[in-house]
Amino acid sequence: MFYPLTVRDFLDRAEQVYPDRVAVVDEPDQPAPGLGSLTYRDMAALARAQAARLDRLGVPVGGRVAIVSQNSARLLTSFFGVSGWGRVLVPVNFRLTPPEIDYIVRHSGASVVYADPACAGVLDTLHVKHKFVLGGGTGDEELYLHDTAPEPWTAPDEGATASINYTSGTTARPKGVQLTHRNLWLNATVFGLHTTISDRDVYLHTLPMFHANGWGMPFGVTGVGGRHIVLRQIDGAEILRRVRDHGVTLMCAAPAVLNAVLDAAADWDGGIPGRDRVRIVCAGAPPPTRTIERVMGELGWEFIQIYGLTETSPLVTVNRSRAEWDDLSGSERARKLGRAGVPALGVRVTTDAEGEVLTASNHNLDGYWEQPEETAEAQEGGWFHTGDGGHVDDEGYLVISDRKKDVIISGGENVSSIEVEDVITSHPAVREVAVIGIPDEKWGELVTALVVADASGLTAEELTAHCRSRLAGFKCPKRVDFVESLPRTATGKLQKFKLREPFWNG
Ligand code: AMP
């Protein structure tokens, strides 16, 4: 028998098996009135009410619905309320500027945009049929139509697009990664298998839900009846407090979040919350071995590394301490856990002659939205070309060594260096620029601009202000160095590896 895999399965099971359990505890400190604690019965009712509202707005199956929001119970419920009835969720990075969001809304063809009150200003700039503030102004009636059953999704299709997640890559404009129900379903369940999620888990949302759909945890944790604790803003001490107050057992985060928690732990009075209970899944950049050792030693939390991309839903490899390592010292185990990991179940990983990491699995994207050429190039030969450089070591573990594509990852967010270069060169005093990532304890990589300027006396402050008015804050250079010239090949191509070298040595 063939039965299509759709994201509704996760919510349907939770509602059927755990209707009275607390499903989600919303962020208490947010501009809209929070939704408080919702049971799985409540959450399923809200998802249906959202689908009914979209029926009323005339959004067809396959229609795109964009949401620009910090983590919230409304966003979490939308993974089901939008995609669960055959529509396509476009979760948008709330840190982007209005022109960046406008591009995504236009490119995806979204006919409805919801924005958190903190991002409500963007709505004025968008040309879109329906735009609403989440929970603000007129309340939730624009999001939920209660007491009306939604039209059923008559032909559920696991090959249908469930979400389009915009990600910065090698191009100046972000690309829309089309993920199908099948992609999301298998990523969530395989991820859940490797992290052994269960109905006893209390999951803290330290990862932005817009980023690769929170790596699939919104689905997996729901499917097993775990509890979601919504966190709107990253703050190390607040993470420790939530772990203590809610009995958190699991979270996912970029290395920058680990550092924030370690800093807060140093000032924490009493025992560290979650010792010998919490497991933390880390990806986005290679975490320093020392950080891994400190997470295990100072926090007493289990450290699990994964590697992946938005294009792979994201799970590719996983590195979790195995029985053979039980007798190793903390530092030896940290060294072993510092690698990206071994292929997850059902995932194939290899490297090509140039050392680029290739992967094939059911998590790989269907395509880049309306970019068939980019799609064909990325999936050439039946493998997804990650743009990451690496090798498989003698224990079979993938080690990521560099990035072939021009992407900087700062605080877990992708920054296209080309996009930042575009903005910097739009300043009249700039002759040439190269934007690179340099290693940084806190951010992983620091967006750094090497600038050749004319004689007009341009300052780093002026240039940063110029960027701030045009780019999201996380993309703006945190460091500006003025240089005489930039190294180029005979054909005029910038040799970025030469620029990076002095910073990355050692
Ligand atoms: P994104 O699509 O925004 O999730 O970014 C994916 C990129 O993050 C990958 O192509 C890698 O460059 C980087 N990345 C993710 N996980 C790891 C990891 N465990 N180690 C090193 N880099 C990683």
mmCIF file of N, CA and C in Angstrom, residues 276-327:
data_model
loop_
_atom_site.group_PDB
_atom_site.id
_atom_site.type_symbol
_atom_site.label_atom_id
_atom_site.label_comp_id
_atom_site.label_asym_id
_atom_site.label_seq_id
_atom_site.Cartn_x
_atom_site.Cartn_y
_atom_site.Cartn_z
ATOM 1 N N ASP A 276 23.388 16.328 32.961
ATOM 2 C CA ASP A 276 23.106 14.906 32.718
ATOM 3 C C ASP A 276 21.696 14.662 32.168
ATOM 4 N N ARG A 277 21.056 15.707 31.661
ATOM 5 C CA ARG A 277 19.720 15.517 31.105
ATOM 6 C C ARG A 277 19.609 16.094 29.691
ATOM 7 N N VAL A 278 20.213 17.287 29.484
ATOM 8 C CA VAL A 278 20.040 17.985 28.201
ATOM 9 C C VAL A 278 20.961 17.393 27.136
ATOM 10 N N ARG A 279 20.439 17.260 25.921
ATOM 11 C CA ARG A 279 21.321 17.021 24.781
ATOM 12 C C ARG A 279 21.175 18.204 23.826
ATOM 13 N N ILE A 280 22.310 18.651 23.320
ATOM 14 C CA ILE A 280 22.286 19.824 22.446
ATOM 15 C C ILE A 280 22.876 19.430 21.099
ATOM 16 N N VAL A 281 22.118 19.733 20.042
ATOM 17 C CA VAL A 281 22.513 19.361 18.686
ATOM 18 C C VAL A 281 23.052 20.615 18.015
ATOM 19 N N CYS A 282 24.257 20.514 17.476
ATOM 20 C CA CYS A 282 24.932 21.708 16.985
ATOM 21 C C CYS A 282 25.299 21.563 15.511
ATOM 22 N N ALA A 283 25.114 22.634 14.744
ATOM 23 C CA ALA A 283 25.545 22.665 13.341
ATOM 24 C C ALA A 283 25.614 24.105 12.884
ATOM 25 N N GLY A 284 26.020 24.288 11.652
ATOM 26 C CA GLY A 284 26.067 25.642 11.095
ATOM 27 C C GLY A 284 27.486 26.086 10.842
ATOM 28 N N ALA A 285 28.392 25.608 11.654
ATOM 29 C CA ALA A 285 29.809 25.926 11.502
ATOM 30 C C ALA A 285 30.563 24.895 12.324
ATOM 31 N N PRO A 286 31.835 24.700 12.025
ATOM 32 C CA PRO A 286 32.571 23.726 12.822
ATOM 33 C C PRO A 286 32.787 24.262 14.244
ATOM 34 N N PRO A 287 32.250 23.628 15.267
ATOM 35 C CA PRO A 287 32.465 24.127 16.623
ATOM 36 C C PRO A 287 33.882 23.799 17.089
ATOM 37 N N PRO A 288 34.552 24.726 17.779
ATOM 38 C CA PRO A 288 35.894 24.423 18.275
ATOM 39 C C PRO A 288 35.847 23.257 19.278
ATOM 40 N N THR A 289 36.871 22.407 19.231
ATOM 41 C CA THR A 289 36.924 21.246 20.134
ATOM 42 C C THR A 289 36.810 21.678 21.591
ATOM 43 N N ARG A 290 37.441 22.805 21.899
ATOM 44 C CA ARG A 290 37.417 23.311 23.276
ATOM 45 C C ARG A 290 35.983 23.605 23.722
ATOM 46 N N THR A 291 35.190 24.168 22.810
ATOM 47 C CA THR A 291 33.790 24.458 23.140
ATOM 48 C C THR A 291 33.042 23.161 23.434
ATOM 49 N N ILE A 292 33.281 22.144 22.628
ATOM 50 C CA ILE A 292 32.593 20.856 22.823
ATOM 51 C C ILE A 292 32.961 20.283 24.194
ATOM 52 N N GLU A 293 34.241 20.358 24.510
ATOM 53 C CA GLU A 293 34.706 19.817 25.786
ATOM 54 C C GLU A 293 34.063 20.573 26.952
ATOM 55 N N ARG A 294 33.932 21.883 26.803
ATOM 56 C CA ARG A 294 33.331 22.685 27.876
ATOM 57 C C ARG A 294 31.835 22.390 28.026
ATOM 58 N N VAL A 295 31.150 22.179 26.882
ATOM 59 C CA VAL A 295 29.715 21.859 26.962
ATOM 60 C C VAL A 295 29.534 20.572 27.756
ATOM 61 N N MET A 296 30.382 19.591 27.467
ATOM 62 C CA MET A 296 30.243 18.298 28.153
ATOM 63 C C MET A 296 30.680 18.403 29.617
ATOM 64 N N GLY A 297 31.781 19.138 29.846
ATOM 65 C CA GLY A 297 32.337 19.203 31.194
ATOM 66 C C GLY A 297 31.639 20.222 32.080
ATOM 67 N N GLU A 298 31.582 21.483 31.624
ATOM 68 C CA GLU A 298 31.060 22.557 32.482
ATOM 69 C C GLU A 298 29.535 22.535 32.588
ATOM 70 N N LEU A 299 28.854 22.160 31.487
ATOM 71 C CA LEU A 299 27.383 22.128 31.551
ATOM 72 C C LEU A 299 26.873 20.728 31.897
ATOM 73 N N GLY A 300 27.659 19.711 31.540
ATOM 74 C CA GLY A 300 27.193 18.336 31.749
ATOM 75 C C GLY A 300 26.076 17.971 30.778
ATOM 76 N N TRP A 301 26.076 18.612 29.581
ATOM 77 C CA TRP A 301 25.071 18.322 28.549
ATOM 78 C C TRP A 301 25.706 17.424 27.491
ATOM 79 N N GLU A 302 24.876 16.570 26.901
ATOM 80 C CA GLU A 302 25.390 15.750 25.800
ATOM 81 C C GLU A 302 25.538 16.612 24.553
ATOM 82 N N PHE A 303 26.649 16.460 23.856
ATOM 83 C CA PHE A 303 26.890 17.235 22.637
ATOM 84 C C PHE A 303 26.733 16.323 21.417
ATOM 85 N N ILE A 304 25.891 16.747 20.484
ATOM 86 C CA ILE A 304 25.703 15.998 19.233
ATOM 87 C C ILE A 304 25.945 16.975 18.087
ATOM 88 N N GLN A 305 26.785 16.598 17.150
ATOM 89 C CA GLN A 305 26.981 17.474 15.993
ATOM 90 C C GLN A 305 26.240 16.900 14.793
ATOM 91 N N ILE A 306 25.635 17.768 14.006
ATOM 92 C CA ILE A 306 25.143 17.336 12.701
ATOM 93 C C ILE A 306 25.715 18.273 11.654
ATOM 94 N N TYR A 307 25.636 17.835 10.415
ATOM 95 C CA TYR A 307 26.037 18.678 9.303
ATOM 96 C C TYR A 307 24.920 18.637 8.279
ATOM 97 N N GLY A 308 24.637 19.779 7.697
ATOM 98 C CA GLY A 308 23.621 19.813 6.665
ATOM 99 C C GLY A 308 23.422 21.217 6.141
ATOM 100 N N LEU A 309 22.457 21.348 5.255
ATOM 101 C CA LEU A 309 22.172 22.627 4.618
ATOM 102 C C LEU A 309 20.660 22.781 4.497
ATOM 103 N N THR A 310 20.220 23.994 4.267
ATOM 104 C CA THR A 310 18.797 24.205 3.996
ATOM 105 C C THR A 310 18.368 23.283 2.848
ATOM 106 N N GLU A 311 19.226 23.155 1.841
ATOM 107 C CA GLU A 311 18.902 22.341 0.658
ATOM 108 C C GLU A 311 18.738 20.858 0.974
ATOM 109 N N THR A 312 19.223 20.423 2.147
ATOM 110 C CA THR A 312 19.121 19.005 2.495
ATOM 111 C C THR A 312 18.227 18.831 3.731
ATOM 112 N N SER A 313 17.378 19.755 3.946
ATOM 113 C CA SER A 313 16.253 19.714 4.922
ATOM 114 C C SER A 313 16.519 19.790 6.425
ATOM 115 N N PRO A 314 17.621 19.669 7.055
ATOM 116 C CA PRO A 314 18.994 19.798 6.589
ATOM 117 C C PRO A 314 19.851 18.534 6.760
ATOM 118 N N LEU A 315 19.314 17.457 7.340
ATOM 119 C CA LEU A 315 20.221 16.428 7.876
ATOM 120 C C LEU A 315 21.020 15.656 6.812
ATOM 121 N N VAL A 316 22.348 15.694 6.930
ATOM 122 C CA VAL A 316 23.248 14.892 6.096
ATOM 123 C C VAL A 316 24.025 13.916 6.985
ATOM 124 N N THR A 317 24.827 14.458 7.907
ATOM 125 C CA THR A 317 25.604 13.562 8.778
ATOM 126 C C THR A 317 25.286 13.853 10.239
ATOM 127 N N VAL A 318 25.610 12.880 11.064
ATOM 128 C CA VAL A 318 25.390 13.041 12.502
ATOM 129 C C VAL A 318 26.597 12.466 13.237
ATOM 130 N N ASN A 319 26.986 13.134 14.312
ATOM 131 C CA ASN A 319 28.097 12.661 15.134
ATOM 132 C C ASN A 319 27.660 12.673 16.594
ATOM 133 N N ARG A 320 27.370 11.472 17.099
ATOM 134 C CA ARG A 320 26.931 11.333 18.487
ATOM 135 C C ARG A 320 27.847 10.305 19.132
ATOM 136 N N SER A 321 28.238 10.572 20.360
ATOM 137 C CA SER A 321 29.214 9.705 21.021
ATOM 138 C C SER A 321 28.732 8.256 20.969
ATOM 139 N N ARG A 322 29.614 7.358 20.539
ATOM 140 C CA ARG A 322 29.219 5.965 20.378
ATOM 141 C C ARG A 322 29.843 5.122 21.484
ATOM 142 N N ALA A 323 29.334 3.893 21.632
ATOM 143 C CA ALA A 323 29.760 3.026 22.730
ATOM 144 C C ALA A 323 31.275 2.863 22.773
ATOM 145 N N GLU A 324 31.895 2.805 21.594
ATOM 146 C CA GLU A 324 33.351 2.597 21.538
ATOM 147 C C GLU A 324 34.131 3.731 22.200
ATOM 148 N N TRP A 325 33.483 4.884 22.405
ATOM 149 C CA TRP A 325 34.210 6.034 22.963
ATOM 150 C C TRP A 325 33.964 6.209 24.457
ATOM 151 N N ASP A 326 33.239 5.295 25.052
ATOM 152 C CA ASP A 326 32.842 5.472 26.459
ATOM 153 C C ASP A 326 34.010 5.683 27.408
ATOM 154 N N ASP A 327 35.127 5.022 27.135
ATOM 155 C CA ASP A 327 36.247 5.109 28.065
ATOM 156 C C ASP A 327 37.235 6.217 27.717
#
